[in-house]
Amino acid sequence: MWIAMQEHVLKGEAARSLLFGTLLGIGLSIGMLPQAADAQSNIIHEERSMYRNIAVTEGNGRRCMLFNQHRGDRNQTCMDLADPKRLVFHYTRMSLAGLLLNPQPKNILIAGLGGGSIPVSMHELFPEAMIDVLEIDPAVVRVAERFFNFREGDRLDVHVVDARVFIKRAALQGRQYDYIMLDAFTGEYIPEHLLTREFLEEVSQLLTPDGVLVANTFSTSELYDHESVTYRAVFGSFYNFKLPVSGNRVIIARKGGVPSQAGLSSIARNLHEQLEPYGVPILEYPARLSTSADWDESKRVLTDQYSPGNLLN
Amino acid sequence: MAIELLGGRVLSPYFGSSVYVWGSIITVFMLSLSLGYLWGGRLSSRNPNPVLYAMFFFAAALFCLPIIFLAETTMNGIFLWIEDPRYGSLMAALLLYFLPICLMGMVSPYSIRLLVRSEEHSGRTAGLLYFVSTLGSALGTLMTSFYFVLWFEIDQIMWGLISVLIFSGISVLLTYQLPGQTKPVEITAMQGDN
């Protein structure tokens, strides 16, 4: 994708400076070979927000939202143009694995909008559920509405707010959710105040007794250990969900620990038909959940006093 | 600058880390420094003396204590009182940081007054002071953002900064009892400022 961006930029430059363009063009065509499939992507929209540069690209039947693409960042979110229901990325599909613990959510909180694919699919799956979506960047909301078919509705509310602020206030107001998703990590800059024990305690106050927390987090770097230790400190044992094909790790937690894995397969069979249009292979998921600690348990818990997430990543 | 960077972390659990939280912090720091410069300059024209100068450091250290002990209570109150996190963070920054930073701002003009021996050298002295204090700021920024937050908790770093302030105040007092050795201590003192 990054290569494709470069090419787009280069077209203009070559016109201005033939030599420069040609030289880079040679470098480009060499670098481009393995990425040939992405080569037809074009930028259809660019927007600079207070927090980041947002680009919308289209090609190979996909429309994608990218943050800070000039630094070579990965796609934030993509939509399959021919089949908009289908969730394109593993991690978005994986985040529906929380349904194994709560197959009928009624009050859903989602931190991080992106292209809106998760809120939209949850809204379609559970039209009766009330959904609150938190997104810090108003530009992301605009782009999601304009390019990714995202629509607010009676039961789907977007709040332009820092997730920590909303969650703290919601806890004070005694609000409760039975499905909470944390998906506020974009990869390039980590909101450190959303990694701490105090934050997770606030999140846990919002959870109903059988409510489930699904957090899309980091699977590499030292942060993996710190984060795992912190979630353990707040929620006790949780399901660690990783797939060999995905670089993401999804944490599935419940207040006071997760239930045994025994019943999950039958729940998965019940969900299977419902989730099939979204491309979620839910039947494969129960076997991938693990409660064992594959991280360094001696690492320090992240707190509001100590949270150098960006230095650890 | 170290305190300013930590300010962002102190405020984020209540007001988030949106761009306006940084806006609040920077505004309050600039405002506090500017008034500190003004008052410090005024005070220096009336009977300038090293004891009062040392007091600036001790008072700044004292007013840093609420950042450690009262921040939670203060921010909790503000969080309940003001819904808009823009004004909430501005109010919190004002209450927590105005006094200590104002006092640190008073140090600069007062140092110039104490150090300047003649009109001829005043520019040179002021230049040296700016050099030392801004260099101290740069170091404080770098060390805090690259290393201190990785090694210590916020409150531990605050205690470190408070110790530097107290140490600077004591050095001022000690040095002025031994005439003829002013300059080196001023320099340590200015680093403490930031």
Short mmCIF file of C-alpha atoms in Angstrom, two decimals:
data_model
loop_
_atom_site.label_atom_id
_atom_site.label_comp_id
_atom_site.label_asym_id
_atom_site.label_seq_id
_atom_site.Cartn_x
_atom_site.Cartn_y
_atom_site.Cartn_z
CA MET A 1 0.00 0.00 0.00
CA TRP A 2 2.80 2.36 0.91
CA ILE A 3 4.42 1.75 -2.43
CA ALA A 4 1.19 2.62 -4.15
CA MET A 5 1.12 5.93 -2.31
CA GLN A 6 4.63 6.69 -3.36
CA GLU A 7 3.72 6.05 -6.94
CA HIS A 8 0.83 8.42 -6.69
CA VAL A 9 3.09 11.15 -5.40
CA LEU A 10 5.72 10.41 -7.98
CA LYS A 11 3.48 10.97 -10.95
CA GLY A 12 3.43 14.68 -10.14
CA GLU A 13 7.10 14.87 -9.47
CA ALA A 14 8.12 13.19 -12.67
CA ALA A 15 6.30 15.83 -14.62
CA ARG A 16 8.30 18.49 -12.86
CA SER A 17 11.64 16.80 -12.96
CA LEU A 18 12.09 14.10 -15.52
CA LEU A 19 15.45 12.93 -14.28
CA PHE A 20 14.43 12.78 -10.66
CA GLY A 21 11.24 11.02 -11.55
CA THR A 22 12.98 8.47 -13.71
CA LEU A 23 15.58 7.66 -11.10
CA LEU A 24 12.98 7.16 -8.45
CA GLY A 25 10.82 5.32 -10.92
CA ILE A 26 13.52 2.72 -11.38
CA GLY A 27 13.86 2.30 -7.63
CA LEU A 28 10.13 2.13 -7.41
CA SER A 29 9.61 -0.59 -9.98
CA ILE A 30 12.16 -2.76 -8.21
CA GLY A 31 10.56 -2.19 -4.83
CA MET A 32 7.12 -2.67 -6.27
CA LEU A 33 7.38 -6.27 -7.43
CA PRO A 34 6.19 -8.04 -4.30
CA GLN A 35 3.42 -5.52 -3.80
CA ALA A 36 2.08 -5.61 -7.35
CA ALA A 37 -1.40 -6.55 -6.17
CA ASP A 38 -1.76 -3.24 -4.40
CA ALA A 39 -0.48 -1.15 -7.23
CA GLN A 40 -3.83 0.06 -8.53
CA SER A 41 -4.89 1.77 -5.30
CA ASN A 42 -5.62 5.44 -5.60
CA ILE A 43 -6.12 8.08 -3.00
CA ILE A 44 -9.69 9.30 -3.33
CA HIS A 45 -9.73 11.57 -0.32
CA GLU A 46 -7.23 13.18 2.02
CA GLU A 47 -7.89 15.04 5.19
CA ARG A 48 -5.70 16.53 7.86
CA SER A 49 -7.17 16.39 11.32
CA MET A 50 -5.97 17.64 14.68
CA TYR A 51 -4.57 14.22 15.43
CA ARG A 52 -3.42 12.72 12.16
CA ASN A 53 -3.56 12.69 8.40
CA ILE A 54 -6.37 10.58 7.09
CA ALA A 55 -6.41 9.14 3.60
CA VAL A 56 -9.04 7.09 1.87
CA THR A 57 -7.75 4.80 -0.85
CA GLU A 58 -9.51 2.61 -3.31
CA GLY A 59 -8.30 -0.31 -5.37
CA ASN A 60 -8.63 -4.08 -5.80
CA GLY A 61 -12.25 -3.90 -4.81
CA ARG A 62 -11.42 -2.39 -1.42
CA ARG A 63 -11.80 1.01 0.08
CA CYS A 64 -9.47 1.71 2.99
CA MET A 65 -8.89 4.35 5.61
CA LEU A 66 -5.26 5.03 6.44
CA PHE A 67 -3.70 7.16 9.11
CA ASN A 68 -0.41 8.91 8.39
CA GLN A 69 0.21 6.84 5.29
CA HIS A 70 3.32 8.79 4.36
CA ARG A 71 5.06 7.14 7.26
CA GLY A 72 4.18 3.78 5.78
CA ASP A 73 1.50 2.87 8.30
CA ARG A 74 -0.79 -0.04 7.75
CA ASN A 75 -4.45 0.23 6.79
CA GLN A 76 -6.57 1.37 9.64
CA THR A 77 -9.70 -0.18 8.23
CA CYS A 78 -10.95 -1.50 4.90
CA MET A 79 -14.27 -2.17 3.30
CA ASP A 80 -14.95 -4.77 0.63
CA LEU A 81 -16.81 -2.76 -2.01
CA ALA A 82 -18.57 -5.75 -3.55
CA ASP A 83 -19.55 -7.23 -0.18
CA PRO A 84 -19.57 -4.41 2.40
CA LYS A 85 -20.76 -6.72 5.17
CA ARG A 86 -17.69 -8.89 5.06
CA LEU A 87 -15.10 -7.86 7.62
CA VAL A 88 -11.80 -7.56 5.80
CA PHE A 89 -9.29 -7.86 8.64
CA HIS A 90 -8.65 -10.71 11.00
CA TYR A 91 -8.59 -8.45 14.01
CA THR A 92 -12.04 -7.00 13.30
CA ARG A 93 -13.43 -10.50 12.93
CA MET A 94 -11.58 -11.59 16.06
CA SER A 95 -13.20 -8.84 18.06
CA LEU A 96 -16.57 -10.55 17.59
CA ALA A 97 -15.22 -13.53 19.56
CA GLY A 98 -16.50 -11.77 22.68
CA LEU A 99 -19.94 -12.97 21.58
CA LEU A 100 -18.90 -16.44 22.75
CA LEU A 101 -19.16 -15.11 26.30
CA ASN A 102 -22.20 -12.95 25.73
CA PRO A 103 -24.12 -13.97 22.59
CA GLN A 104 -26.94 -11.44 23.08
CA PRO A 105 -25.51 -8.05 24.06
CA LYS A 106 -28.03 -5.32 24.84
CA ASN A 107 -25.81 -2.39 25.74
CA ILE A 108 -22.65 -2.05 23.77
CA LEU A 109 -19.77 0.39 24.18
CA ILE A 110 -17.10 0.65 21.48
CA ALA A 111 -14.03 2.84 21.97
CA GLY A 112 -12.55 3.73 18.57
CA LEU A 113 -14.62 4.17 15.43
CA GLY A 114 -12.20 3.73 12.52
CA GLY A 115 -14.23 3.09 9.40
CA GLY A 116 -17.10 1.97 11.57
CA SER A 117 -17.08 -1.65 10.45
CA ILE A 118 -17.38 -3.06 13.98
CA PRO A 119 -20.17 -0.71 15.15
CA VAL A 120 -22.07 -1.24 11.91
CA SER A 121 -21.88 -5.03 12.06
CA MET A 122 -22.84 -5.05 15.73
CA HIS A 123 -25.78 -2.80 14.92
CA GLU A 124 -26.91 -5.10 12.12
CA LEU A 125 -26.48 -8.20 14.24
CA PHE A 126 -28.26 -6.77 17.26
CA PRO A 127 -30.66 -4.11 16.01
CA GLU A 128 -32.31 -3.86 19.42
CA ALA A 129 -29.06 -3.16 21.27
CA MET A 130 -28.06 0.36 22.29
CA ILE A 131 -24.59 1.14 20.98
CA ASP A 132 -22.33 3.98 22.12
CA VAL A 133 -19.24 4.60 20.02
CA LEU A 134 -16.39 6.78 21.27
CA GLU A 135 -14.08 8.50 18.83
CA ILE A 136 -11.64 11.25 19.72
CA ASP A 137 -11.25 12.62 16.21
CA PRO A 138 -14.24 14.36 14.56
CA ALA A 139 -12.54 13.97 11.17
CA VAL A 140 -12.64 10.18 11.48
CA VAL A 141 -16.39 10.38 12.07
CA ARG A 142 -16.82 12.55 8.96
CA VAL A 143 -14.76 10.23 6.79
CA ALA A 144 -16.55 7.13 8.10
CA GLU A 145 -19.91 8.70 7.25
CA ARG A 146 -18.88 9.91 3.84
CA PHE A 147 -16.90 6.95 2.57
CA PHE A 148 -17.75 3.92 4.70
CA ASN A 149 -21.55 3.96 4.86
CA PHE A 150 -21.47 4.72 8.52
CA ARG A 151 -24.73 6.20 9.83
CA GLU A 152 -25.71 7.18 13.30
CA GLY A 153 -29.17 6.09 14.36
CA ASP A 154 -31.58 5.90 17.26
CA ARG A 155 -29.64 3.04 18.73
CA LEU A 156 -26.19 3.87 17.41
CA ASP A 157 -24.66 6.94 18.98
CA VAL A 158 -21.24 8.41 18.28
CA HIS A 159 -19.61 10.58 20.93
CA VAL A 160 -16.62 12.67 19.91
CA VAL A 161 -14.71 12.38 23.13
CA ASP A 162 -11.61 10.92 24.72
CA ALA A 163 -12.56 7.40 25.81
CA ARG A 164 -11.13 7.85 29.29
CA VAL A 165 -13.25 10.94 29.91
CA PHE A 166 -16.46 9.27 28.70
CA ILE A 167 -15.86 6.09 30.66
CA LYS A 168 -15.03 7.91 33.89
CA ARG A 169 -18.20 9.95 33.62
CA ALA A 170 -20.34 6.98 32.60
CA ALA A 171 -19.10 5.12 35.69
CA LEU A 172 -20.10 8.05 37.89
CA GLN A 173 -23.55 8.06 36.29
CA GLY A 174 -23.87 4.35 37.01
CA ARG A 175 -24.19 3.31 33.38
CA GLN A 176 -23.75 -0.35 32.55
CA TYR A 177 -22.72 -2.18 29.43
CA ASP A 178 -22.70 -5.88 28.74
CA TYR A 179 -20.28 -5.69 25.81
CA ILE A 180 -17.34 -3.28 25.81
CA MET A 181 -14.80 -3.12 23.02
CA LEU A 182 -11.54 -1.24 23.24
CA ASP A 183 -10.16 -0.58 19.80
CA ALA A 184 -8.50 2.78 20.23
CA PHE A 185 -5.00 1.78 19.28
CA THR A 186 -3.88 2.88 15.87
CA GLY A 187 -0.41 1.44 15.90
CA GLU A 188 1.62 4.61 15.58
CA TYR A 189 0.82 6.43 18.79
CA ILE A 190 -0.52 4.71 21.86
CA PRO A 191 -2.90 6.56 24.18
CA GLU A 192 -1.04 5.68 27.36
CA HIS A 193 -3.88 6.67 29.67
CA LEU A 194 -5.96 3.86 28.13
CA LEU A 195 -3.51 1.16 29.18
CA THR A 196 -3.43 1.64 32.91
CA ARG A 197 -4.84 -0.34 35.81
CA GLU A 198 -6.94 2.64 36.90
CA PHE A 199 -8.50 2.91 33.46
CA LEU A 200 -9.32 -0.79 33.35
CA GLU A 201 -10.86 -0.51 36.80
CA GLU A 202 -13.10 2.25 35.48
CA VAL A 203 -14.02 0.06 32.52
CA SER A 204 -14.76 -2.81 34.86
CA GLN A 205 -17.18 -0.60 36.83
CA LEU A 206 -19.21 -0.21 33.63
CA LEU A 207 -19.47 -3.95 33.04
CA THR A 208 -22.58 -5.83 34.06
CA PRO A 209 -21.84 -9.03 36.05
CA ASP A 210 -21.94 -11.14 32.88
CA GLY A 211 -20.64 -8.37 30.62
CA VAL A 212 -17.62 -9.00 28.45
CA LEU A 213 -14.64 -6.78 27.63
CA VAL A 214 -12.93 -7.26 24.28
CA ALA A 215 -9.68 -5.39 23.78
CA ASN A 216 -7.76 -5.34 20.56
CA THR A 217 -4.17 -4.87 21.69
CA PHE A 218 -0.52 -5.48 20.92
CA SER A 219 0.96 -8.86 20.33
CA THR A 220 4.56 -7.87 19.90
CA SER A 221 7.10 -5.80 21.82
CA GLU A 222 7.62 -5.45 25.53
CA LEU A 223 4.24 -3.81 25.83
CA TYR A 224 2.61 -7.23 25.38
CA ASP A 225 3.98 -8.35 28.74
CA HIS A 226 3.11 -5.17 30.59
CA GLU A 227 -0.37 -5.11 29.17
CA SER A 228 -1.08 -8.75 29.94
CA VAL A 229 0.09 -8.30 33.52
CA THR A 230 -2.13 -5.23 33.89
CA TYR A 231 -5.26 -6.96 32.55
CA ARG A 232 -4.57 -9.90 34.87
CA ALA A 233 -4.29 -7.56 37.83
CA VAL A 234 -7.73 -6.11 37.13
CA PHE A 235 -9.74 -8.96 35.64
CA GLY A 236 -7.96 -12.07 36.84
CA SER A 237 -7.64 -14.77 34.26
CA PHE A 238 -8.73 -13.79 30.75
CA TYR A 239 -8.87 -15.36 27.31
CA ASN A 240 -5.88 -14.52 25.21
CA PHE A 241 -6.90 -14.83 21.57
CA LYS A 242 -4.30 -14.99 18.84
CA LEU A 243 -4.32 -16.33 15.33
CA PRO A 244 -1.20 -17.33 13.44
CA VAL A 245 -2.35 -15.22 10.47
CA SER A 246 -2.80 -12.02 12.43
CA GLY A 247 -0.34 -9.73 14.18
CA ASN A 248 -3.01 -8.73 16.66
CA ARG A 249 -3.94 -10.17 19.98
CA VAL A 250 -7.42 -9.83 21.39
CA ILE A 251 -8.06 -9.95 25.11
CA ILE A 252 -11.45 -11.24 26.19
CA ALA A 253 -12.18 -10.61 29.85
CA ARG A 254 -14.99 -10.64 32.32
CA LYS A 255 -15.25 -9.32 35.85
CA GLY A 256 -13.87 -11.96 38.17
CA GLY A 257 -12.45 -14.21 35.48
CA VAL A 258 -13.73 -16.01 32.39
CA PRO A 259 -15.96 -19.11 32.36
CA SER A 260 -14.62 -22.50 31.35
CA GLN A 261 -14.09 -23.19 27.68
CA ALA A 262 -16.35 -26.24 27.74
CA GLY A 263 -19.57 -24.55 26.66
CA LEU A 264 -18.09 -22.22 24.08
CA SER A 265 -18.23 -24.57 21.10
CA SER A 266 -21.98 -24.97 21.31
CA ILE A 267 -22.40 -21.20 21.54
CA ALA A 268 -20.15 -20.90 18.50
CA ARG A 269 -22.40 -23.31 16.57
CA ASN A 270 -25.40 -21.15 17.41
CA LEU A 271 -23.62 -17.99 16.28
CA HIS A 272 -22.17 -19.51 13.16
CA GLU A 273 -25.02 -18.81 10.76
CA GLN A 274 -25.53 -15.27 12.03
CA LEU A 275 -21.85 -14.40 11.65
CA GLU A 276 -21.20 -16.09 8.34
CA PRO A 277 -22.07 -13.06 6.15
CA TYR A 278 -19.39 -11.11 8.03
CA GLY A 279 -16.71 -13.66 7.22
CA VAL A 280 -16.18 -14.50 10.90
CA PRO A 281 -15.03 -18.14 11.27
CA ILE A 282 -16.49 -18.35 14.75
CA LEU A 283 -16.35 -22.15 14.82
CA GLU A 284 -12.55 -22.01 14.77
CA TYR A 285 -12.32 -19.49 17.59
CA PRO A 286 -13.04 -21.46 20.80
CA ALA A 287 -10.00 -23.67 20.26
CA ARG A 288 -7.80 -20.59 19.87
CA LEU A 289 -8.66 -19.08 23.22
CA SER A 290 -6.15 -19.62 25.96
CA THR A 291 -5.97 -18.60 29.59
CA SER A 292 -2.34 -19.55 30.09
CA ALA A 293 0.18 -16.80 30.59
CA ASP A 294 2.64 -16.74 27.70
CA TRP A 295 4.14 -13.48 28.88
CA ASP A 296 6.73 -12.41 31.40
CA GLU A 297 4.71 -12.22 34.61
CA SER A 298 7.39 -10.32 36.46
CA LYS A 299 6.79 -7.20 34.35
CA ARG A 300 5.44 -4.11 36.01
CA VAL A 301 1.72 -3.31 36.03
CA LEU A 302 0.95 -0.14 34.09
CA THR A 303 -0.63 2.57 36.23
CA ASP A 304 -1.52 6.24 35.87
CA GLN A 305 1.79 6.87 37.62
CA TYR A 306 3.76 4.58 35.35
CA SER A 307 2.65 4.14 31.76
CA PRO A 308 5.44 4.59 29.22
CA GLY A 309 3.54 2.67 26.52
CA ASN A 310 5.11 4.50 23.64
CA LEU A 311 8.61 3.87 24.95
CA LEU A 312 7.94 0.18 25.49
CA ASN A 313 6.44 -0.48 22.09
CA MET B 1 9.61 21.77 31.30
CA ALA B 2 9.84 18.47 33.15
CA ILE B 3 6.85 19.53 35.24
CA GLU B 4 5.00 20.61 32.12
CA LEU B 5 5.51 17.24 30.46
CA LEU B 6 4.38 15.43 33.57
CA GLY B 7 1.37 17.75 33.69
CA GLY B 8 0.02 16.08 30.58
CA ARG B 9 0.15 12.75 32.36
CA VAL B 10 -1.30 14.06 35.58
CA LEU B 11 -4.33 15.47 33.74
CA SER B 12 -4.95 12.68 31.23
CA PRO B 13 -6.84 10.27 33.53
CA TYR B 14 -9.51 12.93 34.02
CA PHE B 15 -9.46 15.01 30.87
CA GLY B 16 -7.93 12.70 28.28
CA SER B 17 -4.93 13.41 26.10
CA SER B 18 -6.70 15.43 23.47
CA VAL B 19 -4.98 18.38 21.91
CA TYR B 20 -6.87 20.81 24.15
CA VAL B 21 -5.43 19.24 27.28
CA TRP B 22 -1.99 20.19 26.03
CA GLY B 23 -3.42 23.57 25.06
CA SER B 24 -4.56 24.10 28.65
CA ILE B 25 -1.24 23.08 30.12
CA ILE B 26 0.87 25.19 27.81
CA THR B 27 -1.43 28.18 28.27
CA VAL B 28 -1.25 27.96 32.06
CA PHE B 29 2.52 27.51 32.05
CA MET B 30 3.04 30.48 29.75
CA LEU B 31 0.65 32.63 31.75
CA SER B 32 2.26 31.67 35.04
CA LEU B 33 5.76 32.31 33.74
CA SER B 34 4.81 35.67 32.25
CA LEU B 35 3.28 36.91 35.50
CA GLY B 36 6.22 35.42 37.41
CA TYR B 37 8.64 37.39 35.24
CA LEU B 38 6.65 40.56 35.82
CA TRP B 39 6.42 40.19 39.61
CA GLY B 40 9.96 38.88 39.98
CA GLY B 41 11.21 41.89 38.05
CA ARG B 42 9.23 44.30 40.20
CA LEU B 43 10.39 42.71 43.44
CA SER B 44 13.99 42.90 42.27
CA SER B 45 13.93 46.68 42.09
CA ARG B 46 13.25 47.02 45.80
CA ASN B 47 16.10 45.95 48.04
CA PRO B 48 17.17 42.83 46.14
CA ASN B 49 18.60 40.22 48.46
CA PRO B 50 19.64 36.61 48.21
CA VAL B 51 17.48 35.46 51.09
CA LEU B 52 14.28 36.44 49.29
CA TYR B 53 15.75 34.91 46.15
CA ALA B 54 16.30 31.61 47.97
CA MET B 55 12.74 31.84 49.25
CA PHE B 56 11.45 31.68 45.68
CA PHE B 57 12.94 28.20 45.40
CA PHE B 58 11.61 27.02 48.73
CA ALA B 59 8.15 28.40 48.01
CA ALA B 60 8.11 26.83 44.55
CA ALA B 61 9.07 23.49 46.13
CA LEU B 62 6.29 23.91 48.68
CA PHE B 63 3.68 24.69 46.04
CA CYS B 64 4.71 21.63 44.06
CA LEU B 65 3.50 19.43 46.90
CA PRO B 66 -0.20 19.78 46.02
CA ILE B 67 0.60 18.29 42.60
CA ILE B 68 1.52 15.13 44.47
CA PHE B 69 -0.98 15.15 47.31
CA LEU B 70 -4.03 17.08 46.12
CA ALA B 71 -4.14 16.44 42.37
CA GLU B 72 -6.65 13.55 42.61
CA THR B 73 -9.03 15.42 44.90
CA THR B 74 -8.77 18.62 42.88
CA MET B 75 -9.34 16.94 39.54
CA ASN B 76 -12.16 14.82 40.89
CA GLY B 77 -13.95 17.97 42.05
CA ILE B 78 -13.39 19.72 38.75
CA PHE B 79 -14.46 16.64 36.79
CA LEU B 80 -17.80 16.65 38.61
CA TRP B 81 -18.19 20.40 38.36
CA ILE B 82 -17.17 21.14 34.76
CA GLU B 83 -18.37 18.74 32.06
CA ASP B 84 -16.43 20.20 29.14
CA PRO B 85 -12.93 18.70 29.33
CA ARG B 86 -11.47 21.81 27.70
CA TYR B 87 -12.42 24.08 30.58
CA GLY B 88 -11.99 21.28 33.08
CA SER B 89 -8.38 20.76 32.07
CA LEU B 90 -7.76 24.52 31.98
CA MET B 91 -9.12 24.91 35.51
CA ALA B 92 -7.17 21.91 36.80
CA ALA B 93 -3.93 23.15 35.23
CA LEU B 94 -4.53 26.61 36.69
CA LEU B 95 -5.16 25.35 40.21
CA LEU B 96 -2.28 22.88 40.25
CA TYR B 97 0.42 24.71 38.36
CA PHE B 98 -0.11 28.45 38.57
CA LEU B 99 1.63 29.09 41.90
CA PRO B 100 4.73 26.90 41.54
CA ILE B 101 5.40 27.92 37.96
CA CYS B 102 4.81 31.59 38.72
CA LEU B 103 7.41 31.39 41.48
CA MET B 104 9.83 29.68 39.13
CA GLY B 105 9.27 32.51 36.67
CA MET B 106 10.17 35.03 39.35
CA VAL B 107 13.63 33.50 39.63
CA SER B 108 14.79 34.69 36.19
CA PRO B 109 14.52 38.49 36.47
CA TYR B 110 15.63 38.37 40.08
CA SER B 111 18.73 36.42 39.09
CA ILE B 112 19.57 39.06 36.51
CA ARG B 113 19.23 41.77 39.12
CA LEU B 114 21.51 39.94 41.53
CA LEU B 115 24.08 39.07 38.93
CA VAL B 116 24.36 42.26 36.93
CA ARG B 117 27.34 44.33 38.08
CA SER B 118 27.17 47.07 35.48
CA GLU B 119 24.95 48.31 32.70
CA GLU B 120 27.69 47.41 30.24
CA HIS B 121 27.52 43.73 31.18
CA SER B 122 23.78 43.46 31.63
CA GLY B 123 23.10 42.03 28.19
CA ARG B 124 25.85 39.51 28.60
CA THR B 125 24.57 38.41 31.98
CA ALA B 126 20.99 38.15 30.77
CA GLY B 127 22.21 36.15 27.79
CA LEU B 128 24.08 33.75 30.02
CA LEU B 129 21.02 33.29 32.19
CA TYR B 130 18.74 32.62 29.27
CA PHE B 131 21.33 30.21 27.95
CA VAL B 132 21.54 28.27 31.18
CA SER B 133 17.82 28.23 31.90
CA THR B 134 16.76 27.27 28.39
CA LEU B 135 19.46 24.64 28.21
CA GLY B 136 18.16 23.32 31.53
CA SER B 137 14.67 23.23 30.00
CA ALA B 138 15.93 21.29 27.02
CA LEU B 139 17.67 18.76 29.26
CA GLY B 140 14.65 18.49 31.52
CA THR B 141 12.41 17.84 28.52
CA LEU B 142 14.71 15.25 27.03
CA MET B 143 15.46 13.35 30.22
CA THR B 144 11.83 13.31 31.36
CA SER B 145 10.28 12.24 28.08
CA PHE B 146 12.97 9.74 27.07
CA TYR B 147 14.03 8.20 30.36
CA PHE B 148 12.44 9.37 33.61
CA VAL B 149 8.92 8.21 32.67
CA LEU B 150 10.40 4.82 31.85
CA TRP B 151 12.32 4.51 35.11
CA PHE B 152 10.13 6.24 37.68
CA GLU B 153 6.57 6.99 38.64
CA ILE B 154 5.28 10.51 38.12
CA ASP B 155 5.34 11.31 41.84
CA GLN B 156 8.90 10.05 42.17
CA ILE B 157 9.99 12.41 39.41
CA MET B 158 8.11 15.25 41.12
CA TRP B 159 9.96 14.50 44.36
CA GLY B 160 13.22 14.64 42.42
CA LEU B 161 12.33 18.06 41.02
CA ILE B 162 11.29 19.32 44.45
CA SER B 163 14.63 18.17 45.86
CA VAL B 164 16.44 20.07 43.11
CA LEU B 165 14.50 23.22 44.02
CA ILE B 166 15.32 22.86 47.71
CA PHE B 167 18.93 22.08 46.96
CA SER B 168 19.13 25.21 44.77
CA GLY B 169 17.63 27.37 47.51
CA ILE B 170 20.09 26.04 50.06
CA SER B 171 23.00 26.59 47.67
CA VAL B 172 21.95 30.21 47.21
CA LEU B 173 21.88 30.79 50.95
CA LEU B 174 25.23 29.07 51.51
CA THR B 175 26.98 30.86 48.68
CA TYR B 176 25.90 34.32 49.66
CA GLN B 177 27.47 33.81 53.05
CA LEU B 178 30.78 33.21 51.28
CA PRO B 179 31.31 36.37 49.22
CA GLY B 180 32.93 36.23 45.79
CA GLN B 181 31.54 32.87 44.70
CA THR B 182 28.23 33.82 43.25
CA LYS B 183 28.20 32.67 39.69
CA PRO B 184 28.43 28.87 39.81
CA VAL B 185 25.57 28.68 42.27
CA GLU B 186 23.35 30.89 40.18
CA ILE B 187 23.80 28.46 37.38
CA THR B 188 22.77 25.46 39.44
CA ALA B 189 19.86 27.46 40.67
CA MET B 190 18.65 28.27 37.21
CA GLN B 191 18.73 24.65 36.21
CA GLY B 192 16.53 23.91 39.15
CA ASP B 193 14.13 26.51 37.84
CA ASN B 194 13.27 24.37 34.94
#
